[in-house]
Amino acid sequence: EPFFTTKQDGKGTGLGLSMAQDIIREHGGWIEFDSAEGQGSVFRIHLPRTSDPENVDDDLHADALIPAQSLESGRGTILVVDDEESVRATAVNMLKCLGYQILEAADGQQALDVLLHSGRQVDAVMLDIYMPVLSGRDAFKQMREAGNDTPVVICSGFVMDPDEFVILGQGHPPPVEIMLKPYSLDALGKAMAKAVQSGREAAPPAGRSAARIPFFQH
């Protein structure tokens, strides 16, 4: 059941298991579990195998698999911001498969620390919305208020209104894309490639630096 979680409000969306189930189904498998109150749960993942992998008919799986050459490979550094460790880990692994370097943050405040104070180069941000400490909305607003125009891809389990982020951006670039969880590797690759490219196109010519608005903490 998507969005089911035993965590407190604001501590997670409950999409980790749902995303895992979707990935397993894409590979033709299924997941089952046993649970005992007060003891925990055991999950078993079943995936199909072939006894003769060298003679598998390529046409058999043509509709189920995405050709590797059709995936958007990436170059650059992505900051992945999500409070759910399992969801964040899934995104990190997917992006690494596509060729990106990764930085991680568990909430909006950690994301701001990386973007505004760490000196690390970030080419795009993958930003969850509902997080403790500082939400994705507030993090996005404070990024733009600080003059940080790093391209952002919003990833949420809930439908978002794009116009809301136009207002929050106050004239600065809105999110490049808003993706609904769970997402496929293909969709993630295309969104992040679009984000990184938009940042490179907006970068000032060599030898010139963009004006930055100083950020002051209160």
Tab-separated table of C-alpha atoms in Angstrom:
chain	number	residue	atom	x	y	z
A	1	GLU	CA	0.000	0.000	0.000
A	2	PRO	CA	1.787	3.205	-1.134
A	3	PHE	CA	2.057	5.992	1.443
A	4	PHE	CA	1.585	3.579	4.372
A	5	THR	CA	4.163	4.167	7.073
A	6	THR	CA	4.538	3.588	10.792
A	7	LYS	CA	6.680	6.705	11.100
A	8	GLN	CA	5.421	9.900	12.672
A	9	ASP	CA	3.933	12.633	10.475
A	10	GLY	CA	6.635	14.362	8.477
A	11	LYS	CA	9.122	11.523	9.020
A	12	GLY	CA	8.495	9.663	5.770
A	13	THR	CA	6.068	8.981	2.936
A	14	GLY	CA	6.013	5.177	3.144
A	15	LEU	CA	7.121	4.828	-0.489
A	16	GLY	CA	10.303	2.830	0.090
A	17	LEU	CA	8.653	-0.600	-0.073
A	18	SER	CA	6.371	0.497	-2.906
A	19	MET	CA	9.372	1.538	-5.003
A	20	ALA	CA	11.133	-1.749	-4.222
A	21	GLN	CA	8.038	-3.682	-5.299
A	22	ASP	CA	7.835	-1.784	-8.595
A	23	ILE	CA	11.503	-2.478	-9.362
A	24	ILE	CA	11.089	-6.187	-8.571
A	25	ARG	CA	7.971	-6.409	-10.758
A	26	GLU	CA	9.842	-4.751	-13.640
A	27	HIS	CA	12.271	-7.679	-13.439
A	28	GLY	CA	9.461	-10.252	-13.501
A	29	GLY	CA	9.627	-11.121	-9.812
A	30	TRP	CA	7.609	-10.691	-6.665
A	31	ILE	CA	8.125	-9.976	-2.976
A	32	GLU	CA	6.643	-11.669	0.085
A	33	PHE	CA	7.109	-11.185	3.804
A	34	ASP	CA	6.449	-12.588	7.262
A	35	SER	CA	5.924	-10.252	10.189
A	36	ALA	CA	5.732	-10.805	13.938
A	37	GLU	CA	4.599	-8.026	16.241
A	38	GLY	CA	7.424	-6.807	18.432
A	39	GLN	CA	10.005	-8.900	16.568
A	40	GLY	CA	10.213	-7.495	13.058
A	41	SER	CA	9.670	-8.598	9.468
A	42	VAL	CA	11.420	-10.848	6.970
A	43	PHE	CA	11.126	-9.980	3.269
A	44	ARG	CA	11.832	-12.497	0.497
A	45	ILE	CA	12.460	-11.394	-3.072
A	46	HIS	CA	11.825	-13.870	-5.894
A	47	LEU	CA	13.371	-13.203	-9.309
A	48	PRO	CA	13.216	-15.422	-12.408
A	49	ARG	CA	16.350	-17.077	-13.701
A	50	THR	CA	17.292	-19.032	-16.791
A	51	SER	CA	19.208	-22.292	-16.883
A	52	ASP	CA	20.732	-21.405	-20.255
A	53	PRO	CA	21.531	-17.665	-20.242
A	54	GLU	CA	23.653	-17.830	-23.417
A	55	ASN	CA	20.660	-18.933	-25.499
A	56	VAL	CA	18.020	-16.559	-24.174
A	57	ASP	CA	15.840	-15.177	-26.951
A	58	ASP	CA	16.509	-11.426	-27.007
A	59	ASP	CA	13.041	-10.794	-28.425
A	60	LEU	CA	11.465	-12.438	-25.381
A	61	HIS	CA	12.338	-9.482	-23.172
A	62	ALA	CA	12.369	-6.720	-25.787
A	63	ASP	CA	9.243	-5.053	-24.434
A	64	ALA	CA	10.168	-5.446	-20.774
A	65	LEU	CA	13.691	-4.032	-20.812
A	66	ILE	CA	15.002	-0.590	-21.695
A	67	PRO	CA	18.019	-0.819	-24.047
A	68	ALA	CA	21.113	0.446	-22.249
A	69	GLN	CA	21.957	2.742	-25.155
A	70	SER	CA	18.582	4.495	-24.820
A	71	LEU	CA	19.184	5.512	-21.196
A	72	GLU	CA	20.383	9.060	-20.573
A	73	SER	CA	23.921	8.703	-19.244
A	74	GLY	CA	25.118	11.568	-17.109
A	75	ARG	CA	28.180	13.545	-16.126
A	76	GLY	CA	28.212	15.837	-13.138
A	77	THR	CA	27.378	15.923	-9.452
A	78	ILE	CA	23.834	15.492	-8.143
A	79	LEU	CA	22.722	16.373	-4.610
A	80	VAL	CA	20.061	13.846	-3.574
A	81	VAL	CA	17.827	15.191	-0.783
A	82	ASP	CA	15.375	12.785	0.876
A	83	ASP	CA	14.741	11.941	4.529
A	84	GLU	CA	13.806	8.301	3.832
A	85	GLU	CA	17.081	6.413	3.746
A	86	SER	CA	15.774	3.562	1.580
A	87	VAL	CA	14.293	5.927	-1.009
A	88	ARG	CA	17.445	8.046	-1.030
A	89	ALA	CA	19.637	4.954	-1.412
A	90	THR	CA	17.543	3.770	-4.357
A	91	ALA	CA	17.892	7.138	-6.089
A	92	VAL	CA	21.629	7.233	-5.377
A	93	ASN	CA	22.172	3.769	-6.871
A	94	MET	CA	20.127	4.630	-9.957
A	95	LEU	CA	22.042	7.863	-10.541
A	96	LYS	CA	25.398	6.143	-10.029
A	97	CYS	CA	24.385	3.595	-12.665
A	98	LEU	CA	23.814	6.508	-15.029
A	99	GLY	CA	27.299	7.855	-14.359
A	100	TYR	CA	26.713	10.719	-11.907
A	101	GLN	CA	28.739	11.652	-8.851
A	102	ILE	CA	26.536	11.895	-5.761
A	103	LEU	CA	26.189	14.027	-2.646
A	104	GLU	CA	23.480	13.248	-0.100
A	105	ALA	CA	21.331	15.192	2.363
A	106	ALA	CA	18.633	13.876	4.721
A	107	ASP	CA	16.648	17.123	4.998
A	108	GLY	CA	16.362	20.616	3.574
A	109	GLN	CA	18.760	22.170	6.062
A	110	GLN	CA	21.513	19.707	5.193
A	111	ALA	CA	20.892	20.497	1.530
A	112	LEU	CA	21.320	24.233	2.158
A	113	ASP	CA	24.531	23.580	4.077
A	114	VAL	CA	25.939	21.734	1.059
A	115	LEU	CA	24.722	24.249	-1.509
A	116	LEU	CA	25.497	27.491	0.299
A	117	HIS	CA	28.348	26.797	2.695
A	118	SER	CA	30.351	23.697	1.711
A	119	GLY	CA	31.999	25.024	-1.424
A	120	ARG	CA	31.129	21.778	-3.231
A	121	GLN	CA	30.228	21.946	-6.910
A	122	VAL	CA	26.649	20.739	-7.471
A	123	ASP	CA	25.229	20.487	-10.995
A	124	ALA	CA	21.642	19.636	-10.029
A	125	VAL	CA	19.495	18.895	-6.987
A	126	MET	CA	17.005	16.054	-6.618
A	127	LEU	CA	14.687	17.387	-3.919
A	128	ASP	CA	12.002	15.664	-1.850
A	129	ILE	CA	9.263	17.871	-0.398
A	130	TYR	CA	7.973	16.459	2.889
A	131	MET	CA	10.956	16.234	5.261
A	132	PRO	CA	11.666	17.024	8.915
A	133	VAL	CA	13.840	19.958	10.069
A	134	LEU	CA	13.330	21.896	6.821
A	135	SER	CA	10.907	20.934	4.053
A	136	GLY	CA	11.772	20.829	0.383
A	137	ARG	CA	9.549	23.851	-0.232
A	138	ASP	CA	11.405	25.951	2.324
A	139	ALA	CA	14.784	24.704	1.125
A	140	PHE	CA	13.936	25.641	-2.460
A	141	LYS	CA	12.719	29.087	-1.377
A	142	GLN	CA	15.858	29.758	0.674
A	143	MET	CA	18.110	28.557	-2.150
A	144	ARG	CA	16.592	31.045	-4.539
A	145	GLU	CA	16.544	33.844	-1.961
A	146	ALA	CA	20.282	33.272	-1.529
A	147	GLY	CA	20.815	33.639	-5.266
A	148	ASN	CA	21.579	29.949	-5.768
A	149	ASP	CA	20.109	28.965	-9.139
A	150	THR	CA	21.283	25.339	-9.190
A	151	PRO	CA	18.759	23.370	-11.295
A	152	VAL	CA	16.241	21.457	-9.182
A	153	VAL	CA	14.158	18.367	-9.919
A	154	ILE	CA	11.320	17.936	-7.420
A	155	CYS	CA	10.586	14.287	-6.535
A	156	SER	CA	7.507	13.704	-4.403
A	157	GLY	CA	4.935	11.062	-3.650
A	158	PHE	CA	2.271	13.740	-3.943
A	159	VAL	CA	1.101	15.832	-6.894
A	160	MET	CA	2.700	19.289	-6.818
A	161	ASP	CA	1.501	22.541	-8.396
A	162	PRO	CA	4.309	23.943	-10.614
A	163	ASP	CA	2.979	27.486	-10.165
A	164	GLU	CA	3.674	27.251	-6.434
A	165	PHE	CA	7.399	26.954	-7.102
A	166	VAL	CA	7.353	29.803	-9.603
A	167	ILE	CA	6.085	31.988	-6.754
A	168	LEU	CA	8.589	30.553	-4.260
A	169	GLY	CA	11.418	31.192	-6.717
A	170	GLN	CA	10.695	34.936	-6.801
A	171	GLY	CA	11.949	35.415	-10.335
A	172	HIS	CA	14.693	32.791	-10.136
A	173	PRO	CA	14.496	29.553	-12.160
A	174	PRO	CA	11.630	27.224	-11.152
A	175	PRO	CA	12.193	23.455	-10.910
A	176	VAL	CA	13.273	21.907	-14.196
A	177	GLU	CA	10.818	19.087	-13.636
A	178	ILE	CA	8.441	17.683	-11.017
A	179	MET	CA	8.516	13.880	-10.849
A	180	LEU	CA	6.027	11.682	-9.045
A	181	LYS	CA	7.344	8.781	-6.961
A	182	PRO	CA	7.862	5.985	-7.745
A	183	TYR	CA	9.770	6.736	-10.945
A	184	SER	CA	11.616	4.585	-13.464
A	185	LEU	CA	15.329	4.656	-14.225
A	186	ASP	CA	14.527	5.982	-17.687
A	187	ALA	CA	12.394	8.855	-16.343
A	188	LEU	CA	14.992	9.742	-13.714
A	189	GLY	CA	17.790	9.733	-16.268
A	190	LYS	CA	15.930	12.049	-18.625
A	191	ALA	CA	14.943	14.466	-15.847
A	192	MET	CA	18.436	14.761	-14.404
A	193	ALA	CA	20.075	15.081	-17.827
A	194	LYS	CA	17.654	17.918	-18.595
A	195	ALA	CA	18.462	19.591	-15.273
A	196	VAL	CA	22.237	19.363	-15.671
A	197	GLN	CA	22.047	20.625	-19.243
A	198	SER	CA	19.880	23.590	-18.233
A	199	GLY	CA	22.471	24.590	-15.660
A	200	ARG	CA	25.289	24.423	-18.188
A	201	GLU	CA	23.337	26.494	-20.694
A	202	ALA	CA	22.686	29.140	-18.029
A	203	ALA	CA	26.327	29.278	-16.905
A	204	PRO	CA	28.237	32.485	-17.776
A	205	PRO	CA	30.817	32.353	-20.601
A	206	ALA	CA	34.364	31.358	-19.715
A	207	GLY	CA	36.225	34.178	-18.030
A	208	ARG	CA	33.078	35.750	-16.658
A	209	SER	CA	31.427	35.087	-13.317
A	210	ALA	CA	27.756	35.307	-12.486
A	211	ALA	CA	26.678	37.821	-9.882
A	212	ARG	CA	25.787	36.139	-6.621
A	213	ILE	CA	23.554	37.431	-3.893
A	214	PRO	CA	25.209	36.935	-0.489
A	215	PHE	CA	23.480	34.662	1.977
A	216	PHE	CA	23.248	35.698	5.597
A	217	GLN	CA	22.104	33.419	8.369
A	218	HIS	CA	19.894	34.940	11.026
